[in-house]
């Protein structure tokens, strides 16, 4: 199985997705600010700031997930516990957002989200628990029962 290319492609996609998410949130924040939108009497400035904060936090999280996948691909070793947790969380978010995008945006966005989800899961599975670089039966060792 081609572990390294899968992890490197996953990292590239996540690194490209991070500024896209920040840009989408920037556009939404601009709409909120220009139209002085409010939900149930909330301060529009708080909504503007919250939208920017969510966009930046999401971008940083995607960049961290991309970094974990990049390091896994470069080192050809599975990510540590924290890195796997980040990738699992990222996969869950992509699954949920994929379900939401079908209704809000369309099937094209859903297909993209599922592609990214598949890449993340494939990276996690490729470097699964049984994988260790160079691991395999020793020559002359008896076959497992």
mmCIF file with all atom_site columns, C-alpha atoms in Angstrom:
data_model
loop_
_atom_site.group_PDB
_atom_site.id
_atom_site.type_symbol
_atom_site.label_atom_id
_atom_site.label_alt_id
_atom_site.label_comp_id
_atom_site.label_asym_id
_atom_site.label_entity_id
_atom_site.label_seq_id
_atom_site.pdbx_PDB_ins_code
_atom_site.Cartn_x
_atom_site.Cartn_y
_atom_site.Cartn_z
_atom_site.occupancy
_atom_site.B_iso_or_equiv
_atom_site.pdbx_formal_charge
_atom_site.auth_seq_id
_atom_site.auth_comp_id
_atom_site.auth_asym_id
_atom_site.auth_atom_id
_atom_site.pdbx_PDB_model_num
ATOM 1   C CA . UNK A 1 1   ? 0.000   0.000   0.000  1.00 0.00 ? 1   UNK A CA 1
ATOM 2   C CA . UNK A 1 2   ? 1.274   3.479   -0.823 1.00 0.00 ? 2   UNK A CA 1
ATOM 3   C CA . UNK A 1 3   ? 1.237   5.019   2.646  1.00 0.00 ? 3   UNK A CA 1
ATOM 4   C CA . UNK A 1 4   ? 3.540   7.951   2.017  1.00 0.00 ? 4   UNK A CA 1
ATOM 5   C CA . UNK A 1 5   ? 1.804   9.382   -1.070 1.00 0.00 ? 5   UNK A CA 1
ATOM 6   C CA . UNK A 1 6   ? -1.594  9.087   0.599  1.00 0.00 ? 6   UNK A CA 1
ATOM 7   C CA . UNK A 1 7   ? -0.403  10.955  3.691  1.00 0.00 ? 7   UNK A CA 1
ATOM 8   C CA . UNK A 1 8   ? 1.320   13.617  1.583  1.00 0.00 ? 8   UNK A CA 1
ATOM 9   C CA . UNK A 1 9   ? -1.758  14.165  -0.606 1.00 0.00 ? 9   UNK A CA 1
ATOM 10  C CA . UNK A 1 10  ? -3.895  14.385  2.533  1.00 0.00 ? 10  UNK A CA 1
ATOM 11  C CA . UNK A 1 11  ? -1.532  17.000  3.950  1.00 0.00 ? 11  UNK A CA 1
ATOM 12  C CA . UNK A 1 12  ? -1.612  19.006  0.718  1.00 0.00 ? 12  UNK A CA 1
ATOM 13  C CA . UNK A 1 13  ? -5.421  18.971  0.589  1.00 0.00 ? 13  UNK A CA 1
ATOM 14  C CA . UNK A 1 14  ? -5.704  20.029  4.240  1.00 0.00 ? 14  UNK A CA 1
ATOM 15  C CA . UNK A 1 15  ? -3.145  22.817  3.739  1.00 0.00 ? 15  UNK A CA 1
ATOM 16  C CA . UNK A 1 16  ? -5.144  24.078  0.746  1.00 0.00 ? 16  UNK A CA 1
ATOM 17  C CA . UNK A 1 17  ? -8.431  23.804  2.622  1.00 0.00 ? 17  UNK A CA 1
ATOM 18  C CA . UNK A 1 18  ? -7.249  25.834  5.646  1.00 0.00 ? 18  UNK A CA 1
ATOM 19  C CA . UNK A 1 19  ? -7.050  29.266  3.946  1.00 0.00 ? 19  UNK A CA 1
ATOM 20  C CA . UNK A 1 20  ? -10.277 28.464  2.088  1.00 0.00 ? 20  UNK A CA 1
ATOM 21  C CA . UNK A 1 21  ? -12.148 28.033  5.368  1.00 0.00 ? 21  UNK A CA 1
ATOM 22  C CA . UNK A 1 22  ? -10.679 31.277  6.706  1.00 0.00 ? 22  UNK A CA 1
ATOM 23  C CA . UNK A 1 23  ? -11.730 33.078  3.509  1.00 0.00 ? 23  UNK A CA 1
ATOM 24  C CA . UNK A 1 24  ? -15.289 31.718  3.694  1.00 0.00 ? 24  UNK A CA 1
ATOM 25  C CA . UNK A 1 25  ? -15.581 32.897  7.292  1.00 0.00 ? 25  UNK A CA 1
ATOM 26  C CA . UNK A 1 26  ? -14.133 36.291  6.303  1.00 0.00 ? 26  UNK A CA 1
ATOM 27  C CA . UNK A 1 27  ? -16.882 36.688  3.695  1.00 0.00 ? 27  UNK A CA 1
ATOM 28  C CA . UNK A 1 28  ? -19.549 35.675  6.224  1.00 0.00 ? 28  UNK A CA 1
ATOM 29  C CA . UNK A 1 29  ? -18.106 38.095  8.797  1.00 0.00 ? 29  UNK A CA 1
ATOM 30  C CA . UNK A 1 30  ? -18.201 40.879  6.219  1.00 0.00 ? 30  UNK A CA 1
ATOM 31  C CA . UNK A 1 31  ? -21.876 40.145  5.492  1.00 0.00 ? 31  UNK A CA 1
ATOM 32  C CA . UNK A 1 32  ? -22.690 40.269  9.191  1.00 0.00 ? 32  UNK A CA 1
ATOM 33  C CA . UNK A 1 33  ? -20.834 43.557  9.673  1.00 0.00 ? 33  UNK A CA 1
ATOM 34  C CA . UNK A 1 34  ? -22.203 45.351  6.588  1.00 0.00 ? 34  UNK A CA 1
ATOM 35  C CA . UNK A 1 35  ? -25.807 44.323  7.149  1.00 0.00 ? 35  UNK A CA 1
ATOM 36  C CA . UNK A 1 36  ? -25.621 44.650  10.949 1.00 0.00 ? 36  UNK A CA 1
ATOM 37  C CA . UNK A 1 37  ? -27.292 41.264  11.275 1.00 0.00 ? 37  UNK A CA 1
ATOM 38  C CA . UNK A 1 38  ? -28.341 40.033  14.668 1.00 0.00 ? 38  UNK A CA 1
ATOM 39  C CA . UNK A 1 39  ? -29.769 36.822  16.046 1.00 0.00 ? 39  UNK A CA 1
ATOM 40  C CA . UNK A 1 40  ? -32.280 37.322  18.842 1.00 0.00 ? 40  UNK A CA 1
ATOM 41  C CA . UNK A 1 41  ? -30.802 40.635  19.933 1.00 0.00 ? 41  UNK A CA 1
ATOM 42  C CA . UNK A 1 42  ? -27.143 39.565  19.929 1.00 0.00 ? 42  UNK A CA 1
ATOM 43  C CA . UNK A 1 43  ? -24.612 42.310  19.370 1.00 0.00 ? 43  UNK A CA 1
ATOM 44  C CA . UNK A 1 44  ? -23.608 42.381  15.666 1.00 0.00 ? 44  UNK A CA 1
ATOM 45  C CA . UNK A 1 45  ? -20.015 43.202  16.635 1.00 0.00 ? 45  UNK A CA 1
ATOM 46  C CA . UNK A 1 46  ? -19.876 40.078  18.785 1.00 0.00 ? 46  UNK A CA 1
ATOM 47  C CA . UNK A 1 47  ? -21.179 38.012  15.875 1.00 0.00 ? 47  UNK A CA 1
ATOM 48  C CA . UNK A 1 48  ? -18.598 39.607  13.558 1.00 0.00 ? 48  UNK A CA 1
ATOM 49  C CA . UNK A 1 49  ? -15.771 38.866  15.994 1.00 0.00 ? 49  UNK A CA 1
ATOM 50  C CA . UNK A 1 50  ? -17.050 35.349  16.645 1.00 0.00 ? 50  UNK A CA 1
ATOM 51  C CA . UNK A 1 51  ? -17.203 34.568  12.935 1.00 0.00 ? 51  UNK A CA 1
ATOM 52  C CA . UNK A 1 52  ? -13.604 35.713  12.488 1.00 0.00 ? 52  UNK A CA 1
ATOM 53  C CA . UNK A 1 53  ? -12.485 33.741  15.551 1.00 0.00 ? 53  UNK A CA 1
ATOM 54  C CA . UNK A 1 54  ? -14.190 30.576  14.300 1.00 0.00 ? 54  UNK A CA 1
ATOM 55  C CA . UNK A 1 55  ? -12.624 31.002  10.872 1.00 0.00 ? 55  UNK A CA 1
ATOM 56  C CA . UNK A 1 56  ? -9.124  31.474  12.247 1.00 0.00 ? 56  UNK A CA 1
ATOM 57  C CA . UNK A 1 57  ? -9.496  28.599  14.726 1.00 0.00 ? 57  UNK A CA 1
ATOM 58  C CA . UNK A 1 58  ? -10.797 26.300  11.978 1.00 0.00 ? 58  UNK A CA 1
ATOM 59  C CA . UNK A 1 59  ? -7.930  27.278  9.690  1.00 0.00 ? 59  UNK A CA 1
ATOM 60  C CA . UNK A 1 60  ? -5.364  26.619  12.404 1.00 0.00 ? 60  UNK A CA 1
ATOM 61  C CA . UNK A 1 61  ? -6.959  23.255  13.217 1.00 0.00 ? 61  UNK A CA 1
ATOM 62  C CA . UNK A 1 62  ? -6.875  22.217  9.554  1.00 0.00 ? 62  UNK A CA 1
ATOM 63  C CA . UNK A 1 63  ? -3.264  23.361  9.259  1.00 0.00 ? 63  UNK A CA 1
ATOM 64  C CA . UNK A 1 64  ? -2.346  21.310  12.356 1.00 0.00 ? 64  UNK A CA 1
ATOM 65  C CA . UNK A 1 65  ? -4.066  18.260  10.875 1.00 0.00 ? 65  UNK A CA 1
ATOM 66  C CA . UNK A 1 66  ? -2.185  18.867  7.646  1.00 0.00 ? 66  UNK A CA 1
ATOM 67  C CA . UNK A 1 67  ? 1.067   19.075  9.595  1.00 0.00 ? 67  UNK A CA 1
ATOM 68  C CA . UNK A 1 68  ? 0.335   15.761  11.319 1.00 0.00 ? 68  UNK A CA 1
ATOM 69  C CA . UNK A 1 69  ? -0.350  14.095  7.964  1.00 0.00 ? 69  UNK A CA 1
ATOM 70  C CA . UNK A 1 70  ? 2.760   15.694  6.448  1.00 0.00 ? 70  UNK A CA 1
ATOM 71  C CA . UNK A 1 71  ? 4.990   14.456  9.264  1.00 0.00 ? 71  UNK A CA 1
ATOM 72  C CA . UNK A 1 72  ? 3.488   10.981  8.986  1.00 0.00 ? 72  UNK A CA 1
ATOM 73  C CA . UNK A 1 73  ? 4.202   10.971  5.264  1.00 0.00 ? 73  UNK A CA 1
ATOM 74  C CA . UNK A 1 74  ? 7.734   12.320  5.558  1.00 0.00 ? 74  UNK A CA 1
ATOM 75  C CA . UNK A 1 75  ? 8.751   10.051  8.437  1.00 0.00 ? 75  UNK A CA 1
ATOM 76  C CA . UNK A 1 76  ? 6.725   7.076   7.202  1.00 0.00 ? 76  UNK A CA 1
ATOM 77  C CA . UNK A 1 77  ? 5.607   6.477   10.785 1.00 0.00 ? 77  UNK A CA 1
ATOM 78  C CA . UNK A 1 78  ? 2.170   6.589   12.291 1.00 0.00 ? 78  UNK A CA 1
ATOM 79  C CA . UNK A 1 79  ? 1.167   9.776   14.124 1.00 0.00 ? 79  UNK A CA 1
ATOM 80  C CA . UNK A 1 80  ? 1.285   9.840   17.898 1.00 0.00 ? 80  UNK A CA 1
ATOM 81  C CA . UNK A 1 81  ? -1.751  9.767   20.140 1.00 0.00 ? 81  UNK A CA 1
ATOM 82  C CA . UNK A 1 82  ? -2.372  13.519  19.921 1.00 0.00 ? 82  UNK A CA 1
ATOM 83  C CA . UNK A 1 83  ? -1.906  13.519  16.145 1.00 0.00 ? 83  UNK A CA 1
ATOM 84  C CA . UNK A 1 84  ? -4.306  10.625  15.666 1.00 0.00 ? 84  UNK A CA 1
ATOM 85  C CA . UNK A 1 85  ? -6.823  12.426  17.860 1.00 0.00 ? 85  UNK A CA 1
ATOM 86  C CA . UNK A 1 86  ? -6.520  15.518  15.683 1.00 0.00 ? 86  UNK A CA 1
ATOM 87  C CA . UNK A 1 87  ? -7.000  13.502  12.500 1.00 0.00 ? 87  UNK A CA 1
ATOM 88  C CA . UNK A 1 88  ? -9.982  11.616  13.944 1.00 0.00 ? 88  UNK A CA 1
ATOM 89  C CA . UNK A 1 89  ? -11.590 14.894  15.034 1.00 0.00 ? 89  UNK A CA 1
ATOM 90  C CA . UNK A 1 90  ? -10.949 16.379  11.602 1.00 0.00 ? 90  UNK A CA 1
ATOM 91  C CA . UNK A 1 91  ? -12.541 13.336  9.955  1.00 0.00 ? 91  UNK A CA 1
ATOM 92  C CA . UNK A 1 92  ? -15.630 13.626  12.166 1.00 0.00 ? 92  UNK A CA 1
ATOM 93  C CA . UNK A 1 93  ? -16.009 17.324  11.362 1.00 0.00 ? 93  UNK A CA 1
ATOM 94  C CA . UNK A 1 94  ? -15.673 16.630  7.633  1.00 0.00 ? 94  UNK A CA 1
ATOM 95  C CA . UNK A 1 95  ? -18.357 13.944  7.866  1.00 0.00 ? 95  UNK A CA 1
ATOM 96  C CA . UNK A 1 96  ? -20.790 16.240  9.664  1.00 0.00 ? 96  UNK A CA 1
ATOM 97  C CA . UNK A 1 97  ? -20.069 19.205  7.399  1.00 0.00 ? 97  UNK A CA 1
ATOM 98  C CA . UNK A 1 98  ? -20.440 16.940  4.383  1.00 0.00 ? 98  UNK A CA 1
ATOM 99  C CA . UNK A 1 99  ? -23.949 16.022  5.489  1.00 0.00 ? 99  UNK A CA 1
ATOM 100 C CA . UNK A 1 100 ? -24.808 19.695  6.002  1.00 0.00 ? 100 UNK A CA 1
ATOM 101 C CA . UNK A 1 101 ? -23.369 20.824  2.665  1.00 0.00 ? 101 UNK A CA 1
ATOM 102 C CA . UNK A 1 102 ? -25.693 18.557  0.682  1.00 0.00 ? 102 UNK A CA 1
ATOM 103 C CA . UNK A 1 103 ? -28.664 20.662  1.675  1.00 0.00 ? 103 UNK A CA 1
ATOM 104 C CA . UNK A 1 104 ? -26.995 24.063  1.772  1.00 0.00 ? 104 UNK A CA 1
ATOM 105 C CA . UNK A 1 105 ? -24.569 24.008  -1.157 1.00 0.00 ? 105 UNK A CA 1
ATOM 106 C CA . UNK A 1 106 ? -25.053 20.878  -3.233 1.00 0.00 ? 106 UNK A CA 1
ATOM 107 C CA . UNK A 1 107 ? -23.624 17.545  -4.225 1.00 0.00 ? 107 UNK A CA 1
ATOM 108 C CA . UNK A 1 108 ? -20.327 18.947  -5.508 1.00 0.00 ? 108 UNK A CA 1
ATOM 109 C CA . UNK A 1 109 ? -19.400 20.305  -2.092 1.00 0.00 ? 109 UNK A CA 1
ATOM 110 C CA . UNK A 1 110 ? -20.551 17.034  -0.531 1.00 0.00 ? 110 UNK A CA 1
ATOM 111 C CA . UNK A 1 111 ? -18.271 15.092  -2.885 1.00 0.00 ? 111 UNK A CA 1
ATOM 112 C CA . UNK A 1 112 ? -15.308 17.297  -1.936 1.00 0.00 ? 112 UNK A CA 1
ATOM 113 C CA . UNK A 1 113 ? -15.956 16.862  1.791  1.00 0.00 ? 113 UNK A CA 1
ATOM 114 C CA . UNK A 1 114 ? -16.240 13.092  1.371  1.00 0.00 ? 114 UNK A CA 1
ATOM 115 C CA . UNK A 1 115 ? -13.017 13.044  -0.657 1.00 0.00 ? 115 UNK A CA 1
ATOM 116 C CA . UNK A 1 116 ? -11.181 14.795  2.170  1.00 0.00 ? 116 UNK A CA 1
ATOM 117 C CA . UNK A 1 117 ? -12.843 12.505  4.720  1.00 0.00 ? 117 UNK A CA 1
ATOM 118 C CA . UNK A 1 118 ? -11.721 9.474   2.726  1.00 0.00 ? 118 UNK A CA 1
ATOM 119 C CA . UNK A 1 119 ? -8.145  10.747  2.515  1.00 0.00 ? 119 UNK A CA 1
ATOM 120 C CA . UNK A 1 120 ? -7.990  11.363  6.269  1.00 0.00 ? 120 UNK A CA 1
ATOM 121 C CA . UNK A 1 121 ? -9.446  7.950   7.099  1.00 0.00 ? 121 UNK A CA 1
ATOM 122 C CA . UNK A 1 122 ? -7.146  6.255   4.591  1.00 0.00 ? 122 UNK A CA 1
ATOM 123 C CA . UNK A 1 123 ? -4.160  7.976   6.199  1.00 0.00 ? 123 UNK A CA 1
ATOM 124 C CA . UNK A 1 124 ? -5.288  6.772   9.629  1.00 0.00 ? 124 UNK A CA 1
ATOM 125 C CA . UNK A 1 125 ? -5.881  3.211   8.413  1.00 0.00 ? 125 UNK A CA 1
ATOM 126 C CA . UNK A 1 126 ? -2.651  3.026   6.406  1.00 0.00 ? 126 UNK A CA 1
ATOM 127 C CA . UNK A 1 127 ? -0.671  3.856   9.529  1.00 0.00 ? 127 UNK A CA 1
ATOM 128 C CA . UNK A 1 128 ? -2.867  1.686   11.741 1.00 0.00 ? 128 UNK A CA 1
ATOM 129 C CA . UNK A 1 129 ? -1.962  -0.110  14.935 1.00 0.00 ? 129 UNK A CA 1
ATOM 130 C CA . UNK A 1 130 ? -0.353  -3.109  13.242 1.00 0.00 ? 130 UNK A CA 1
ATOM 131 C CA . UNK A 1 131 ? 1.979   -0.947  11.155 1.00 0.00 ? 131 UNK A CA 1
ATOM 132 C CA . UNK A 1 132 ? 5.596   -0.447  12.125 1.00 0.00 ? 132 UNK A CA 1
ATOM 133 C CA . UNK A 1 133 ? 8.309   0.367   9.641  1.00 0.00 ? 133 UNK A CA 1
ATOM 134 C CA . UNK A 1 134 ? 10.217  -2.785  8.829  1.00 0.00 ? 134 UNK A CA 1
ATOM 135 C CA . UNK A 1 135 ? 7.891   -4.956  10.871 1.00 0.00 ? 135 UNK A CA 1
ATOM 136 C CA . UNK A 1 136 ? 7.317   -8.385  9.492  1.00 0.00 ? 136 UNK A CA 1
ATOM 137 C CA . UNK A 1 137 ? 8.161   -11.971 10.229 1.00 0.00 ? 137 UNK A CA 1
ATOM 138 C CA . UNK A 1 138 ? 11.853  -12.642 10.777 1.00 0.00 ? 138 UNK A CA 1
ATOM 139 C CA . UNK A 1 139 ? 13.531  -15.080 8.470  1.00 0.00 ? 139 UNK A CA 1
ATOM 140 C CA . UNK A 1 140 ? 13.417  -18.546 9.866  1.00 0.00 ? 140 UNK A CA 1
ATOM 141 C CA . UNK A 1 141 ? 10.778  -17.609 12.435 1.00 0.00 ? 141 UNK A CA 1
ATOM 142 C CA . UNK A 1 142 ? 7.896   -20.048 12.843 1.00 0.00 ? 142 UNK A CA 1
ATOM 143 C CA . UNK A 1 143 ? 4.564   -19.075 11.343 1.00 0.00 ? 143 UNK A CA 1
ATOM 144 C CA . UNK A 1 144 ? 1.996   -17.740 13.808 1.00 0.00 ? 144 UNK A CA 1
ATOM 145 C CA . UNK A 1 145 ? -0.679  -20.199 14.879 1.00 0.00 ? 145 UNK A CA 1
#
